[in-house]
Coordinates of C-alpha atoms in Angstrom, one line a residue:
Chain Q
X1 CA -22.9 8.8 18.9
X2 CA -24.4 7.4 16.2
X3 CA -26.1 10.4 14.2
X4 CA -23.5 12.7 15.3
X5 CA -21.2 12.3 12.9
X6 CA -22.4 14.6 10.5
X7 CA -21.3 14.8 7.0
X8 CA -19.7 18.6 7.0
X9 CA -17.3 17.1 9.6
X10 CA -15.8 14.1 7.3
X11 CA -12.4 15.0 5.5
X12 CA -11.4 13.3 1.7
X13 CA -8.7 13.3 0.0
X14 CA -6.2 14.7 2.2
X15 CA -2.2 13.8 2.2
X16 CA -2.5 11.1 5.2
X17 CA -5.7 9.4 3.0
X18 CA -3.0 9.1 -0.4
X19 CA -0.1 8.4 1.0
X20 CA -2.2 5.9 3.7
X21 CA -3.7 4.2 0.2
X22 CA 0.1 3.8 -0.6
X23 CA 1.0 2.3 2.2
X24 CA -1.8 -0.1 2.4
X25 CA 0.2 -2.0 -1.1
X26 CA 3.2 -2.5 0.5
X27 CA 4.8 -5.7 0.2
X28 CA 2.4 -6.0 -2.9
X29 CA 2.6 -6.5 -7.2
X30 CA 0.6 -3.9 -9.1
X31 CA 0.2 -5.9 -12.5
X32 CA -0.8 -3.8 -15.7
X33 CA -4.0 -5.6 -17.5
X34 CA -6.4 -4.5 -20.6
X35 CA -10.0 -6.2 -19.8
X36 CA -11.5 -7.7 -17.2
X37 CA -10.3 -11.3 -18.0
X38 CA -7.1 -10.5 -17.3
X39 CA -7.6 -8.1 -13.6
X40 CA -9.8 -11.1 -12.4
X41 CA -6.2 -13.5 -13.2
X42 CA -4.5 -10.9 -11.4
X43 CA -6.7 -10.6 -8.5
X44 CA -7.0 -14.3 -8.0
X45 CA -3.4 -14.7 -8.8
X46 CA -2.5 -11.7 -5.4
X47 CA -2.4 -9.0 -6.8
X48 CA -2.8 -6.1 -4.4
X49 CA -3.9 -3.7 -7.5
X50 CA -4.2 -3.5 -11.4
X51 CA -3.1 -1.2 -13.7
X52 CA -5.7 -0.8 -16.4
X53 CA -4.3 0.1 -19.9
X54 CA -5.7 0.0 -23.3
X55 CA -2.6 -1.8 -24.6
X56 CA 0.7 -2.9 -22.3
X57 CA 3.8 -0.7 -22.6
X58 CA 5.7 -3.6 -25.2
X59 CA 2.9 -3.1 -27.3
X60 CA 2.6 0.9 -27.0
X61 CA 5.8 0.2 -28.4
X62 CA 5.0 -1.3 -31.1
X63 CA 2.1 0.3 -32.1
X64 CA 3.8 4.0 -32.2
X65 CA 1.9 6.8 -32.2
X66 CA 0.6 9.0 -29.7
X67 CA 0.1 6.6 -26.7
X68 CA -3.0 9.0 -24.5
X69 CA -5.4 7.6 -21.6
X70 CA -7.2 4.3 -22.0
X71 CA -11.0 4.3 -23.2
X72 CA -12.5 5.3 -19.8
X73 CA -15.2 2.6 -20.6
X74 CA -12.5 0.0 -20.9
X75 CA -11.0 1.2 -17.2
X76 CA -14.8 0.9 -16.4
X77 CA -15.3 -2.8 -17.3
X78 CA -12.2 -3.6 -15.3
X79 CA -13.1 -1.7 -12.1
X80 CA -16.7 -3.5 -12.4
X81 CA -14.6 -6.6 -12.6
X82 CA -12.5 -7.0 -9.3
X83 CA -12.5 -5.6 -6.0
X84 CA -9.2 -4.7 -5.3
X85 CA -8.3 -1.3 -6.4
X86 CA -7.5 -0.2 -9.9
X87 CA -5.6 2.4 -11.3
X88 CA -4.9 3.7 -15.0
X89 CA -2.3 6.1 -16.4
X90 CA -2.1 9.7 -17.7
X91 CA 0.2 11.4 -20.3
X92 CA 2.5 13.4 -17.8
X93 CA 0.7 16.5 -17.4
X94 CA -2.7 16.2 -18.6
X95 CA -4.3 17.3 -15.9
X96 CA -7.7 16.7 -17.6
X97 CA -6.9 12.8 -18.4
X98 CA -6.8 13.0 -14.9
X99 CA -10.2 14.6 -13.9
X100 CA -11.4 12.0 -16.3
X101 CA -9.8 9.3 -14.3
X102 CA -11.4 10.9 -10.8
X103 CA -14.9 11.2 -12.0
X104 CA -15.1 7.9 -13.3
X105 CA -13.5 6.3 -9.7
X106 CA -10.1 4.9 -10.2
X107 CA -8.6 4.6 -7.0
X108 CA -5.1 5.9 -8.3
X109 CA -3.1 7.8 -11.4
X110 CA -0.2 6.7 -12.3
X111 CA 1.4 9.9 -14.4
X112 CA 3.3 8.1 -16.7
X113 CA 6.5 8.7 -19.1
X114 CA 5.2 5.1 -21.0
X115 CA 2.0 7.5 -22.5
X116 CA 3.1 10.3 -24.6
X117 CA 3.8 13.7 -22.7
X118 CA 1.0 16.3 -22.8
X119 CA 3.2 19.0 -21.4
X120 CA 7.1 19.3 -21.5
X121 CA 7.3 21.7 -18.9
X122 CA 5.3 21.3 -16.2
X123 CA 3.9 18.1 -14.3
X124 CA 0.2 17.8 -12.7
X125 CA -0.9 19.9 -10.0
X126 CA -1.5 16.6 -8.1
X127 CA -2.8 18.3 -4.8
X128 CA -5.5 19.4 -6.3
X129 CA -7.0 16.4 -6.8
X130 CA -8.9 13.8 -4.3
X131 CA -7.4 10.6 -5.3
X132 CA -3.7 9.6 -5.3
X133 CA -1.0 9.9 -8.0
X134 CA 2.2 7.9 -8.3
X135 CA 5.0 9.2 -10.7
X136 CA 7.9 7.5 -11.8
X137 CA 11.7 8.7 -11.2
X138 CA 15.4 8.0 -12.4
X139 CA 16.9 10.0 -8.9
X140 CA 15.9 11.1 -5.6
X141 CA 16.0 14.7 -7.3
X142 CA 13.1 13.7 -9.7
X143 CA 11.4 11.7 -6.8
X144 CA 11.5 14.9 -4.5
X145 CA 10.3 17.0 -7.4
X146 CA 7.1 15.1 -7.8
X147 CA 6.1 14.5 -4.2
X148 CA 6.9 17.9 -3.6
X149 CA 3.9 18.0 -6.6
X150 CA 1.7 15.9 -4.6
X151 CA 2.8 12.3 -5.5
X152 CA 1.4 9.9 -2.8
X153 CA 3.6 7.1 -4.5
X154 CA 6.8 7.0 -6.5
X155 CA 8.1 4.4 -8.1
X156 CA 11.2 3.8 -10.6
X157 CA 10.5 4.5 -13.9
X158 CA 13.2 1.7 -15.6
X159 CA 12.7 1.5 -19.1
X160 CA 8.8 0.2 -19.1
X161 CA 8.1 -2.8 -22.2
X162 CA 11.6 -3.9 -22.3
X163 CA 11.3 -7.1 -19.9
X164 CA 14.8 -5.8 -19.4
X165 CA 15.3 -5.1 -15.6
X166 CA 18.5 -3.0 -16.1
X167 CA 17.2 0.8 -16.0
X168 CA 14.6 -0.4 -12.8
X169 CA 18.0 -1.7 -11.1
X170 CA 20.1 2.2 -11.8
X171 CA 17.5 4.4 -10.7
X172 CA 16.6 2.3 -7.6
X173 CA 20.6 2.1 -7.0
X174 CA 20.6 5.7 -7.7
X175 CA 17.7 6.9 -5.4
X176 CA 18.8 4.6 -2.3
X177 CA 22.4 5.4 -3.1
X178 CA 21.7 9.2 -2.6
X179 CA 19.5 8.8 0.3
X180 CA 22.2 7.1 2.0
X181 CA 25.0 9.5 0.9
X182 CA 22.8 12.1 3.0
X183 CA 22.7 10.5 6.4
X184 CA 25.6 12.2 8.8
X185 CA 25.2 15.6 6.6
X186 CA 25.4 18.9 8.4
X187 CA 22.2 21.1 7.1
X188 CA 24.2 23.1 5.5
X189 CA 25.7 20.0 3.2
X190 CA 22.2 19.1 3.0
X191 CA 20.4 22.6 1.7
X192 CA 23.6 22.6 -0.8
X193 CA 22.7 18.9 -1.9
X194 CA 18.9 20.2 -2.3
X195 CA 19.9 23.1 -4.9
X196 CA 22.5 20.5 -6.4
X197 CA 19.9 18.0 -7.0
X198 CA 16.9 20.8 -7.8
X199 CA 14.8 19.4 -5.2
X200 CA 13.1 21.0 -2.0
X201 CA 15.6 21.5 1.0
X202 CA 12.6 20.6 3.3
X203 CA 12.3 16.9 1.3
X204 CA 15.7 16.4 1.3
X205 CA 16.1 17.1 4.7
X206 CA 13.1 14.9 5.8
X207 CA 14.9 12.2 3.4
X208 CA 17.9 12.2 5.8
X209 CA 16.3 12.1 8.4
X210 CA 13.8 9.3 8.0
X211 CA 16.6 7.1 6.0
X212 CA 14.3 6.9 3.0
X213 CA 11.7 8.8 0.9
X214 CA 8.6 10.2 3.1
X215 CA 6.5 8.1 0.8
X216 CA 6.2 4.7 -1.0
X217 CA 9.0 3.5 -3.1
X218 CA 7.7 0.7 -5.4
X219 CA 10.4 -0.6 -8.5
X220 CA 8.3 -0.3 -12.7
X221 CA 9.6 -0.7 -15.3
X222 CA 11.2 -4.1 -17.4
X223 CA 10.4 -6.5 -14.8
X224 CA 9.8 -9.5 -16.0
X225 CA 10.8 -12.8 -13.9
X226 CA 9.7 -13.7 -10.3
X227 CA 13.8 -13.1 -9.7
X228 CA 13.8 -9.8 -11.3
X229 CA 10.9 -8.7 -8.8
X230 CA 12.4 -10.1 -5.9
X231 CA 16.0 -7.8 -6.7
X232 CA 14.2 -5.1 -6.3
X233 CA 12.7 -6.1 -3.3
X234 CA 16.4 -6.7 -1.8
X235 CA 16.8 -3.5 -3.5
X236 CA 14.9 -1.5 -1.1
X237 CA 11.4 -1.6 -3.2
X238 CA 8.3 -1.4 -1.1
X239 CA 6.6 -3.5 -3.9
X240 CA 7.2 -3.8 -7.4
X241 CA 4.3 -2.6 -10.8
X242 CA 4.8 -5.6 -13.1
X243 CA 3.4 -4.0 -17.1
X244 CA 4.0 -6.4 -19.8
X245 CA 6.2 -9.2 -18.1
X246 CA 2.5 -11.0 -16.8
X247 CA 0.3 -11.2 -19.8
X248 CA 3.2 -11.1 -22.6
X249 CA 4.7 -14.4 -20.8
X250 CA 3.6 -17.7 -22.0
X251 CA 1.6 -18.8 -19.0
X252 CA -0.2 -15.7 -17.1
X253 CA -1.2 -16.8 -14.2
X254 CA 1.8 -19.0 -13.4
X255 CA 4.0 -16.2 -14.2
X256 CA 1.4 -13.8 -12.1
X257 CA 1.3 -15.9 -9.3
X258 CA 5.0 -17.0 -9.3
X259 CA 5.7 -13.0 -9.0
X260 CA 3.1 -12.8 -6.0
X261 CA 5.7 -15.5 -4.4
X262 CA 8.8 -13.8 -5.3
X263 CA 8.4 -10.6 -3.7
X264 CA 6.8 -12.4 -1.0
X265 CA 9.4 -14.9 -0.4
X266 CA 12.5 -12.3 -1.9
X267 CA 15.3 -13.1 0.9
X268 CA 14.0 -16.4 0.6
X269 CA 16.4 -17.9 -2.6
X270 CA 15.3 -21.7 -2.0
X271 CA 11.4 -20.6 -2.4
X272 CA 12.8 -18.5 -5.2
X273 CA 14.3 -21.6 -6.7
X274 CA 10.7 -23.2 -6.6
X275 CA 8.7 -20.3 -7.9
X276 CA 11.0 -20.1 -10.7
X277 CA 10.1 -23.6 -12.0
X278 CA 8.8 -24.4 -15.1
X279 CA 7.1 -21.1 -15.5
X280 CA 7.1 -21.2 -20.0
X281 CA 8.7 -18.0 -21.9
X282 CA 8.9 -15.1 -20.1
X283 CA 8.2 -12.2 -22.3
X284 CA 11.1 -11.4 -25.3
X285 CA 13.0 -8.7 -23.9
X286 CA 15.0 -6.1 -25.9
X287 CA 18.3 -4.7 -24.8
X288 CA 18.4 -1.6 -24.2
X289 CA 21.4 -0.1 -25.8
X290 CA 19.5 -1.1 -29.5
X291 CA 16.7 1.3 -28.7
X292 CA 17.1 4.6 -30.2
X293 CA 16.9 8.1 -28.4
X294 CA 13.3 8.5 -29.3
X295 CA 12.2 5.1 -28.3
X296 CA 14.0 5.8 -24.7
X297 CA 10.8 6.7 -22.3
X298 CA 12.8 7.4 -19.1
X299 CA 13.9 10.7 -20.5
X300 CA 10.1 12.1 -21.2
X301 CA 9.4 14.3 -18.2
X302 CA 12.0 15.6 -15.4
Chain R
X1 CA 6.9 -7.6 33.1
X2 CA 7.2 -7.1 29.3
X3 CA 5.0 -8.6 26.0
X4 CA 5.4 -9.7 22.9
X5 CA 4.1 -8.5 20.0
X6 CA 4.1 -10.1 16.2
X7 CA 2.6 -7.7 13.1
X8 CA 1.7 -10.0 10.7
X9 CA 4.2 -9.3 7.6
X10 CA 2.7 -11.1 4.5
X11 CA 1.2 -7.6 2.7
X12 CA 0.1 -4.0 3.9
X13 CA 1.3 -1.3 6.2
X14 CA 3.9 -3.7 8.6
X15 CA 6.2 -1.2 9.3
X16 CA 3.4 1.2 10.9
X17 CA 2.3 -0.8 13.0
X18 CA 5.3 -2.0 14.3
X19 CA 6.4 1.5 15.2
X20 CA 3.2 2.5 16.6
X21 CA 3.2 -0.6 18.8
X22 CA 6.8 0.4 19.9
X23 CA 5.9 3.8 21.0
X24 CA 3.4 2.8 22.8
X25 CA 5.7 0.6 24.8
X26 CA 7.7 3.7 25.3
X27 CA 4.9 5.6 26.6
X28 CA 4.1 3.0 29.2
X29 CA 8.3 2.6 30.0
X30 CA 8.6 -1.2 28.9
X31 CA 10.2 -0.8 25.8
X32 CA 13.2 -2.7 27.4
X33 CA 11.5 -6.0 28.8
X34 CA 9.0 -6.3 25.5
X35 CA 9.7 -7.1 21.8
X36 CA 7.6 -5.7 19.0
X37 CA 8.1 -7.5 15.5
X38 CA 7.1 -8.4 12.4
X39 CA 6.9 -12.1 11.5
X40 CA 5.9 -13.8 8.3
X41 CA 6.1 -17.6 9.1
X42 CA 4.5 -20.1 11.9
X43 CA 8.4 -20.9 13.2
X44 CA 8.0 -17.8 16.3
X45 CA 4.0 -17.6 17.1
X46 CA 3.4 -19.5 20.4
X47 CA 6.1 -17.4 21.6
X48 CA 3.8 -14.4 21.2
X49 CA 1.7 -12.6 23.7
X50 CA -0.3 -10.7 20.8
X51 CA -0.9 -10.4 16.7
X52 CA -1.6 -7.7 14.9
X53 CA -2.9 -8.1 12.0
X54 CA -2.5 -4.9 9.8
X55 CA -3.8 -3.1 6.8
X56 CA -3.4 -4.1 3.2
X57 CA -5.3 -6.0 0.7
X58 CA -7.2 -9.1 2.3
X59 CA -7.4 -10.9 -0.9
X60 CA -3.5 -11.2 -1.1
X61 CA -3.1 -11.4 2.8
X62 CA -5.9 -14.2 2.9
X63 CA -4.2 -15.9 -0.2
X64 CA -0.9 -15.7 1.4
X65 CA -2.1 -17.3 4.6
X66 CA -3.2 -20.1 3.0
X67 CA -0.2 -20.4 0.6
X68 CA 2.3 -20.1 3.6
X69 CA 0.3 -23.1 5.9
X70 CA -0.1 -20.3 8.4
X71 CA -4.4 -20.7 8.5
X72 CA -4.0 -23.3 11.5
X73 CA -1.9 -21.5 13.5
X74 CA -3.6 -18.4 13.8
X75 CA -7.0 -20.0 14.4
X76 CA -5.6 -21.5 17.4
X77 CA -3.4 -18.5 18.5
X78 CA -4.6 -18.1 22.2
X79 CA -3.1 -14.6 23.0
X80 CA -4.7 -11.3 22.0
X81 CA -5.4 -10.0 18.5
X82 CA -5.4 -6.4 16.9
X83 CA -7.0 -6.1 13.7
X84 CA -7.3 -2.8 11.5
X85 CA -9.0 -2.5 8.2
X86 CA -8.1 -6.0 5.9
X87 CA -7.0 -7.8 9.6
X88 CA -10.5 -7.0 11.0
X89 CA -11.9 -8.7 7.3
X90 CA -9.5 -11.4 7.4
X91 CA -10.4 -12.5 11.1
X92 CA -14.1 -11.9 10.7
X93 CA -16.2 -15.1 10.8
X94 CA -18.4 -14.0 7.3
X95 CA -17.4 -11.5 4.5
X96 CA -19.8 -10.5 2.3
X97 CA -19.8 -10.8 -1.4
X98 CA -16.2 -12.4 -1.0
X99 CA -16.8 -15.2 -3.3
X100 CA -13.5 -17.4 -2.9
X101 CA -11.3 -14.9 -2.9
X102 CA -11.6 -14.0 1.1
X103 CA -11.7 -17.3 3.2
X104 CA -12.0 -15.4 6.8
X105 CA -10.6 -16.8 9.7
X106 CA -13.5 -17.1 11.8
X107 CA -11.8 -15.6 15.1
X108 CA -14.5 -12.9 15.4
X109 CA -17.8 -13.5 15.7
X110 CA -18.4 -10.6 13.1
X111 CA -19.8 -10.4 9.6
X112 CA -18.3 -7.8 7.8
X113 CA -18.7 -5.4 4.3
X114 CA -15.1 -5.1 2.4
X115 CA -15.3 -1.5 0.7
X116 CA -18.3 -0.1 2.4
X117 CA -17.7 3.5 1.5
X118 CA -16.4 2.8 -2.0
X119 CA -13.6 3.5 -3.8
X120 CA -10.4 5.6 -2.7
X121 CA -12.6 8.9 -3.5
X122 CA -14.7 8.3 -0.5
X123 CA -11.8 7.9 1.9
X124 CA -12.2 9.5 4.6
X125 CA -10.8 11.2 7.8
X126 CA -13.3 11.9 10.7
X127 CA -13.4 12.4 14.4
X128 CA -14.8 9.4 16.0
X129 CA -16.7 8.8 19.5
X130 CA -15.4 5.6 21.2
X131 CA -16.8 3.4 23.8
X132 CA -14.3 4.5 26.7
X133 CA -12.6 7.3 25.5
X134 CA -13.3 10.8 26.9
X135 CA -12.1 12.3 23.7
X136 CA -12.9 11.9 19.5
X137 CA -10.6 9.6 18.3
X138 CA -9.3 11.0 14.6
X139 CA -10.2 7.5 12.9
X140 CA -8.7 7.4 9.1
X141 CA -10.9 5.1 7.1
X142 CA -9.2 3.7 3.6
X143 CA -11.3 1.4 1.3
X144 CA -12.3 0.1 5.0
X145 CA -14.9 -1.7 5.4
X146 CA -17.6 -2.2 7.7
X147 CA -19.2 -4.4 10.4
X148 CA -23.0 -5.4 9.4
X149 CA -23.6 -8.1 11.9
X150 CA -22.3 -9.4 15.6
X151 CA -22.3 -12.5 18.0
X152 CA -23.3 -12.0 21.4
X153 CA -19.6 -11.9 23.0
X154 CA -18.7 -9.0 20.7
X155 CA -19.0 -5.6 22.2
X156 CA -19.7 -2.5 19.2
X157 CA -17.5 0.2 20.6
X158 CA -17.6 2.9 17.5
X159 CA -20.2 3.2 15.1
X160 CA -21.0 5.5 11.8
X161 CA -23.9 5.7 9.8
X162 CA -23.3 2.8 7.8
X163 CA -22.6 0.7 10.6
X164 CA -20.3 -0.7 13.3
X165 CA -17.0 0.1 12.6
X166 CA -14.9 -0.8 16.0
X167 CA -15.3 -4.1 18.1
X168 CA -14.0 -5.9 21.4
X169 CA -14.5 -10.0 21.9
X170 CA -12.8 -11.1 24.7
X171 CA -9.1 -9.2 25.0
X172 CA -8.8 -8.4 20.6
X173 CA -9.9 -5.4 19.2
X174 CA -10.8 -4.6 15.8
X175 CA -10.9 -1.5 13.7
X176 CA -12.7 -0.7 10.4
X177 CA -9.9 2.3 10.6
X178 CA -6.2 2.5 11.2
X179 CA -5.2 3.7 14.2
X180 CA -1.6 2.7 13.6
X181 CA -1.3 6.0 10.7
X182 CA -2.9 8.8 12.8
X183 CA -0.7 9.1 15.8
X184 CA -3.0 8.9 18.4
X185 CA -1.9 5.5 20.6
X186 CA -4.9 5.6 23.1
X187 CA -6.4 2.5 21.2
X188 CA -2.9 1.2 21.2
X189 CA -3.1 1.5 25.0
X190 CA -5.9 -0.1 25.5
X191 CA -5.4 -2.7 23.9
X192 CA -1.8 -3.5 25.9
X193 CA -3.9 -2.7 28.9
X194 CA -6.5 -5.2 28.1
X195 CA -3.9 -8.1 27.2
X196 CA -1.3 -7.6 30.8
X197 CA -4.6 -7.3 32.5
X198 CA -3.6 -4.1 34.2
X199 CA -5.0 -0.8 35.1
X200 CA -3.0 2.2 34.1
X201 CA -3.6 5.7 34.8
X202 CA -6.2 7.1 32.9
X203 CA -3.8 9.5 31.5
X204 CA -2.6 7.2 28.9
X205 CA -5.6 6.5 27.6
X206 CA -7.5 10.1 27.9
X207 CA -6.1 12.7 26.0

């Protein structure tokens, strides 16, 4: 028994082991940090993983530019930091961002409209890579298109350094809304739904019949209060990415670990109440009907 | 007779093992006179038969424990206990390297690694021998740790190279792995055979 298990026999990176690793942050806030100081205040603060980033999505924002992959030393220092798992984000299809990502260890990618796009037309060939991916999505079309790439994880895309929870609120509406509008279909209704909404008949059909997407569904993008988390959770989300809303408030870890609570506690509005207490400024938010067309991230990628 | 079954729900994969447990109960035709379901709070746990504790992250789980007031009520829970993966850290008696950010229950009399193979690269799937099983068992092994050291009443029941990586004390099991995501419910079986103290055909747990 012991030295039987021989090494030729062991299997990695197969679809149960991503979308497993998925499933094993449900219920959980992924919080988006720059250095080491800031993953250890979201690990202590419950955090089931960090998102590391060279800058948060507000401040890509601000800075302009070509936003690319974080300094893989920087994603280093973090990973050293913490032991719960870390991920870091690619420009939508730059595929070697991404073997960048896997050699150095990061448990996850998150291919990501919030970086600048590396290739209009087509995604990344996520199954040919060990580790999981999660991609964002405005509609169960988009959602089906990228698991149908290999996505292990989707999660809305919103409108990501806005603290504004509107676009994270539509496209979870939108992607629950049509997964209900499929239940009681005939096959027939469905396949014509799947060319409708340029997605794979066999997803869609699995969508219908399961009641939701076949993998993860977590809410990104303009969260920014332990209420707006726990929405999404009554939502539908499986667990919500929190980017600038932590370390853009006035009071990290409160804020971090007031978030933890929320989605913990979401059908729960008196512990909502408490959480919500005295937590300083949340981040400034920008509505999003100011922004101009180029400034809009949910449109990069489709 | 029926039995009922709590998955912890702070954090981590609830929903599989609540399903898992259920079939199961079908397999074994007391789906009707049991009740499997999640539970997040100390209001409904002397009413249960058995906890499982599932995956997920055992920092946030451990954390959550302790936030919710829910430490003293699980170390005093008397029925059976299934732990995969972060249940199986969270329930061990010493974690290494855990600093304060795991305060383990102390149920088992285990010490335990967290992220003994390393990151999510070195995930892995593999058939595993099991004390008691006539067949592998496909065991899928996320960021799972594993056990490095064991009291006298615990029995090591699978093993790899790098250690011990499932246990029985007493009526719990515990799993480096998770059987609740590869379909096979033999361990499942066991386990509900081991709690109503009753011998089944071996058919349900031999493939």
């Amino acid at each position: 028994m012991y030295n039987e298990m021989e090494l030729e026999k062991l299997r990695f990176g197969t679809e149960l082991l991503k979308r497993g690793f998925a499933s094993m942050q449900k219920g959980g806030v992924i919080m988006d940090v720059v250095n080491a100081e800031q993953a250890l205040i979201a690990e202590e603060a419950g955090a089931v993983a960090v998102m590391a980033l060279e800058r948060v999505p507000a401040d890509i924002r601000k800075a302009g530019g070509v936003a690319r992959m974080a300094d893989p030393a920087r994603v280093i220092e973090i990973m050293d930091a913490v032991s719960i798992p870390v991920m870091a984000k690619v420009r939508i299809g730059h595929f070697t961002e991404a073997q960048i990502l896997e050699t150095i260890g990061v448990d996850m990618i998150d291919e990501s409209e919030v970086l600048t796009p590396a290739d209009e037309q087509f995604h990344i060939d996520k199954k040919q890579f060990r580790i999981p991916f999660v991609c964002g999505a405005r509609d169960l079309g988009e959602a089906l298109r990228r698991i149908d790439e290999g996505a292990a994880m989707i999660r809305t895309k919103g409108e990501a350094g806005t603290g504004n929870v509107v676009e994270a609120v539509r496209h979870m509406r939108a992607i629950m809304g049509a997964i209900r509008s499929l239940q009681g279909m005939s096959d027939q209704e469905l396949f014509d739904r799947a060319r409708e909404i340029e997605a794979p008949a066999g997803l869609v059909i699995e969508c219908a019949r399961l009641g939701r997407l076949p993998v993860v569904n977590f809410s990104a993008g303009g969260i920014a209060t332990p209420a707006d988390a726990a929405m999404m959770m009554q939502l539908g989300a499986d667990g919500v990415f929190v980017g600038s809303g932590i370390f853009l408030s006035s009071n990290p870890e409160r804020m971090a670990a007031a978030i933890v609570e929320a989605v913990h506690n979401y059908d729960n509005p008196k512990v909502l109440a408490d959480v919500s207490q005295n937590l300083g400024e949340p981040m400034k938010g920008i509505d999003i009907h100011t922004l101009k067309e180029s400034e809009v991230l949910q449109f990069r990628g489709r | 007779m029926g039995v009922r079954i709590g998955v912890l729900a702070l954090q981590g994969d609830v929903s599989e093992h609540v399903f898992a447990f259920r079939r199961a109960l079908e397999l074994l035709g007391l789906e009707n006179r049991s009740e499997v379901k999640a539970f997040r709070d100390n209001g409904s746990i002397c009413q249960l038969d058995a906890i499982a504790i599932p995956g997920g992250e055992s920092t946030t789980i451990c954390r959550l424990i302790d936030r919710r007031g829910m430490r003293e009520s699980l170390v005093s829970f008397d029925g059976a206990l299934f732990l995969t993966c972060a249940g199986l850290v969270i329930a061990a008696r010493e974690v290494e390297d855990a600093g304060e950010l795991v305060k383990p229950l102390g149920i088992m009399d285990i010490g335990v690694k967290r992220n003994a193979f390393g990151r999510q690269r070195e995930s892995f799937e593999a058939d595993l021998e099991i004390n008691g099983l006539a067949e592998p068992f496909h065991a899928i092994f996320i960021r799972a740790p594993v056990i490095i050291a064991s009291g006298k009443d615990v029995r090591p029941i699978a093993h790899v190279p790098e250690g011990i990586v499932g246990v029985e004390q007493g009526i719990h099991l515990a799993f480096a792995f998770h059987p609740e995501l590869s379909g096979d419910l033999r361990l499942h079986l066991r386990f509900l055979k081991g709690l109503m103290g009753i011998e089944w055909p071996s058919a349900f747990t031999d493939k």
